[in-house]
Short mmCIF file of C-alpha atoms in Angstrom, two decimals:
data_model
loop_
_atom_site.label_atom_id
_atom_site.label_comp_id
_atom_site.label_asym_id
_atom_site.label_seq_id
_atom_site.Cartn_x
_atom_site.Cartn_y
_atom_site.Cartn_z
CA MET A 8 105.03 71.36 88.66
CA ILE A 9 107.07 72.15 91.70
CA ASP A 10 107.27 69.49 94.46
CA ARG A 11 106.85 71.81 97.39
CA LYS A 12 108.29 69.36 99.96
CA ARG A 13 111.44 69.03 97.92
CA PHE A 14 111.56 72.79 97.24
CA PHE A 15 111.35 73.72 100.94
CA ALA A 16 113.90 71.05 101.85
CA SER A 17 116.33 72.46 99.27
CA ILE A 18 116.05 76.20 100.07
CA ARG A 19 116.14 75.49 103.81
CA GLN A 20 119.89 75.21 103.39
CA ARG A 21 120.35 77.98 100.80
CA PRO A 22 119.43 80.72 100.78
CA PHE A 23 118.03 80.23 104.27
CA PRO A 24 120.30 79.28 107.28
CA GLY A 25 119.23 75.69 107.82
CA ARG A 26 115.61 76.29 108.97
CA LEU A 27 112.37 77.87 107.85
CA THR A 28 109.76 79.47 110.06
CA PRO A 29 105.99 78.82 109.57
CA GLY A 30 105.69 82.37 108.43
CA GLN A 31 108.34 81.94 105.71
CA VAL A 32 106.63 78.74 104.48
CA GLU A 33 103.25 80.52 104.49
CA GLY A 34 104.55 83.43 102.49
CA MET A 35 106.37 81.36 99.94
CA SER A 36 103.27 79.07 99.59
CA ALA A 37 101.22 82.17 98.74
CA ILE A 38 103.72 83.08 95.97
CA LEU A 39 103.70 79.50 94.69
CA ASN A 40 99.89 79.50 94.64
CA GLU A 41 99.94 82.73 92.58
CA TRP A 42 102.51 81.23 90.27
CA GLU A 43 100.38 78.16 89.63
CA ARG A 44 97.15 80.25 89.29
CA ARG A 45 98.72 82.22 86.51
CA GLY A 46 100.17 79.19 84.81
CA LEU A 47 103.63 80.83 84.34
CA SER A 48 106.58 78.68 83.30
CA ASP A 49 109.91 80.46 83.45
CA SER A 50 111.41 79.41 86.75
CA ARG A 51 113.96 82.28 86.62
CA TRP A 52 110.96 84.66 87.04
CA LEU A 53 109.78 82.80 90.08
CA ALA A 54 113.27 82.69 91.57
CA TYR A 55 113.75 86.38 91.21
CA MET A 56 110.36 87.14 92.74
CA PHE A 57 111.29 84.97 95.70
CA ALA A 58 114.66 86.76 96.04
CA THR A 59 113.02 90.20 95.81
CA THR A 60 110.53 89.23 98.54
CA LYS A 61 113.16 87.84 100.80
CA HIS A 62 115.22 91.11 100.52
CA GLU A 63 112.15 93.49 100.69
CA THR A 64 110.67 91.75 103.80
CA ALA A 65 113.95 91.41 105.73
CA HIS A 66 113.93 87.65 105.11
CA THR A 67 110.54 87.03 106.70
CA MET A 68 108.71 86.19 103.37
CA GLN A 69 105.68 87.90 105.02
CA PRO A 70 104.04 91.15 103.86
CA ILE A 71 105.33 94.14 105.80
CA ARG A 72 104.22 97.68 106.27
CA GLU A 73 106.45 100.70 105.62
CA HIS A 74 108.55 101.79 108.43
CA GLY A 75 107.25 104.90 110.23
CA GLY A 76 104.12 106.00 111.94
CA PRO A 77 101.17 108.23 111.24
CA GLY A 78 103.21 111.40 111.60
CA TYR A 79 105.79 110.24 109.09
CA PHE A 80 103.18 109.01 106.63
CA LYS A 81 101.33 112.34 106.82
CA ARG A 82 104.51 114.35 106.25
CA MET A 83 105.64 112.23 103.38
CA TYR A 84 102.43 111.31 101.56
CA ASP A 85 99.48 113.41 102.60
CA ILE A 86 98.03 116.36 100.74
CA GLU A 87 98.34 118.34 104.05
CA GLY A 88 101.92 117.14 104.59
CA GLN A 89 105.26 118.49 103.61
CA ARG A 90 105.14 117.06 100.02
CA PRO A 91 101.85 117.87 98.43
CA ARG A 92 103.16 117.20 94.93
CA VAL A 93 104.11 113.71 95.93
CA ALA A 94 100.74 113.26 97.45
CA LYS A 95 99.00 114.26 94.32
CA ALA A 96 101.17 111.95 92.26
CA LEU A 97 100.14 109.06 94.53
CA GLY A 98 96.43 109.99 94.26
CA ASN A 99 96.32 111.02 97.93
CA LEU A 100 93.91 113.96 97.42
CA LYS A 101 91.94 113.63 100.63
CA PRO A 102 93.41 114.58 103.96
CA GLY A 103 94.34 111.26 105.73
CA ASP A 104 95.10 109.39 102.56
CA GLY A 105 98.80 109.57 103.33
CA VAL A 106 98.31 107.59 106.51
CA ARG A 107 95.59 105.35 105.21
CA PHE A 108 97.42 104.32 102.11
CA HIS A 109 100.97 103.96 103.35
CA GLY A 110 103.20 101.21 102.00
CA ARG A 111 102.27 97.56 102.54
CA GLY A 112 103.02 94.14 100.95
CA TYR A 113 106.00 92.09 99.71
CA VAL A 114 106.90 95.03 97.45
CA GLN A 115 105.11 97.93 99.06
CA LEU A 116 101.98 99.22 97.58
CA THR A 117 101.77 103.01 98.34
CA GLY A 118 99.15 105.71 97.63
CA ARG A 119 95.41 105.72 96.92
CA ALA A 120 95.91 105.58 93.13
CA ASN A 121 97.90 102.32 93.46
CA TYR A 122 95.37 100.77 95.90
CA GLU A 123 92.57 101.72 93.50
CA LYS A 124 94.45 100.09 90.58
CA PHE A 125 94.71 96.83 92.39
CA HIS A 126 91.37 96.90 94.27
CA LEU A 127 89.08 95.53 91.59
CA PRO A 128 91.37 92.91 90.08
CA ILE A 129 91.89 91.48 93.57
CA LYS A 130 88.31 91.71 94.59
CA ARG A 131 87.14 89.81 91.50
CA ILE A 132 89.38 86.84 92.58
CA TRP A 133 88.87 87.17 96.37
CA PRO A 134 85.56 89.03 97.05
CA GLU A 135 86.29 89.09 100.79
CA LEU A 136 89.28 91.40 100.19
CA ASP A 137 88.73 95.13 99.82
CA LEU A 138 91.84 97.33 99.47
CA LEU A 139 89.91 100.62 99.60
CA GLU A 140 87.73 99.88 102.57
CA ARG A 141 90.41 97.96 104.43
CA PRO A 142 93.89 98.93 103.13
CA ASP A 143 95.34 96.42 105.59
CA ASP A 144 94.05 93.72 103.28
CA ALA A 145 97.17 94.40 101.23
CA MET A 146 98.96 92.54 104.07
CA VAL A 147 97.15 89.37 103.27
CA PRO A 148 99.75 87.07 101.61
CA LYS A 149 97.59 86.24 98.57
CA ALA A 150 96.91 89.88 97.92
CA ALA A 151 100.59 90.76 98.42
CA ALA A 152 101.51 88.05 95.99
CA PHE A 153 99.07 89.35 93.39
CA VAL A 154 100.60 92.84 93.57
CA LEU A 155 104.09 91.31 93.45
CA PHE A 156 103.31 89.41 90.30
CA GLU A 157 101.51 92.25 88.51
CA GLY A 158 104.22 94.68 89.19
CA MET A 159 107.07 92.40 88.17
CA THR A 160 105.51 90.72 85.15
CA GLN A 161 103.70 93.75 83.80
CA GLY A 162 106.20 96.46 84.71
CA SER A 163 103.84 98.47 86.77
CA PHE A 164 106.41 99.38 89.45
CA THR A 165 109.17 101.08 87.43
CA GLY A 166 108.27 100.30 83.76
CA LYS A 167 110.74 97.35 83.78
CA LYS A 168 109.53 93.79 83.88
CA LEU A 169 110.90 90.27 84.14
CA SER A 170 110.66 89.61 80.47
CA ASN A 171 113.19 92.41 79.92
CA TYR A 172 115.82 90.42 81.75
CA PHE A 173 114.97 86.77 81.33
CA THR A 174 114.51 85.54 77.83
CA ASN A 175 115.51 82.56 75.62
CA ASP A 176 118.94 84.23 75.18
CA VAL A 177 119.42 86.30 78.36
CA SER A 178 119.51 85.69 82.10
CA ASP A 179 120.39 89.07 83.56
CA TRP A 180 120.16 88.39 87.25
CA LYS A 181 121.75 91.67 88.27
CA ASN A 182 119.93 94.25 86.11
CA ALA A 183 116.54 92.61 86.95
CA ARG A 184 116.80 94.75 90.14
CA LYS A 185 115.74 97.67 88.00
CA ILE A 186 112.19 96.26 88.18
CA ILE A 187 112.09 97.47 91.75
CA ASN A 188 114.80 99.96 92.72
CA GLY A 189 117.59 100.77 90.34
CA LEU A 190 120.64 98.68 91.16
CA ASP A 191 120.29 98.84 94.97
CA LYS A 192 121.74 95.61 96.42
CA ALA A 193 121.56 94.14 92.86
CA ASP A 194 124.45 91.70 93.29
CA VAL A 195 123.16 90.41 96.58
CA ILE A 196 119.64 89.81 95.28
CA ALA A 197 121.06 88.20 92.14
CA GLY A 198 122.91 85.75 94.26
CA ILE A 199 119.86 84.93 96.35
CA ALA A 200 117.77 84.52 93.11
CA LYS A 201 120.20 81.94 91.78
CA GLU A 202 120.00 79.92 95.00
CA PHE A 203 116.17 79.96 94.74
CA TYR A 204 116.49 78.95 91.13
CA SER A 205 118.57 76.00 92.04
CA GLY A 206 115.93 74.98 94.63
CA ILE A 207 113.22 75.35 92.12
CA MET A 208 114.96 73.23 89.45
CA SER A 209 115.76 70.54 91.96
CA ALA A 210 112.09 70.34 92.89
CA THR A 211 110.52 70.62 89.34
CA THR A 212 108.71 67.50 88.11
CA GLY A 213 107.17 66.68 84.79
CA ALA A 214 103.59 67.68 83.96
#
């Protein structure tokens, strides 16, 4: 088990700059809740998910929405926009889907098909959440954490998953970035992940 008080005290200094906001604590608590709900045990996985979240959310540890407005989302993702092939690949077959199902979350969930994929699994756990009727529910921390864990443990983002990079014999902090986005900022995120790992280990207690 992770002693949360000790964990937050440790990471407050590194990788954070000496303080944590309430929003950062809330976001990380949602991730810790999902970690415990799933009964996972490899602390490297958790550290790398924290580091990914820190990077992808501009250090806020809160779900964010994709930058841009309705006009941008229509051009980029809508069947009536400038990239209908992309819209079809995302399952955005109805006019307006590009705007309605723009990116949201810790690691952004984009496109009707992806919202549909996560809709029922999330609703079974939290009936009050409905990603299809209310796509903004993807901004709820526990829903965003569910998507983060599914994508990174099952490989549903890029086909790569945490077990490809963290095994009994390997700790590949750099190439784990391929789970999300090639090697973009891979060294930076690897360094952050190692700092989270140190904090986790210092706060881990016996069963």
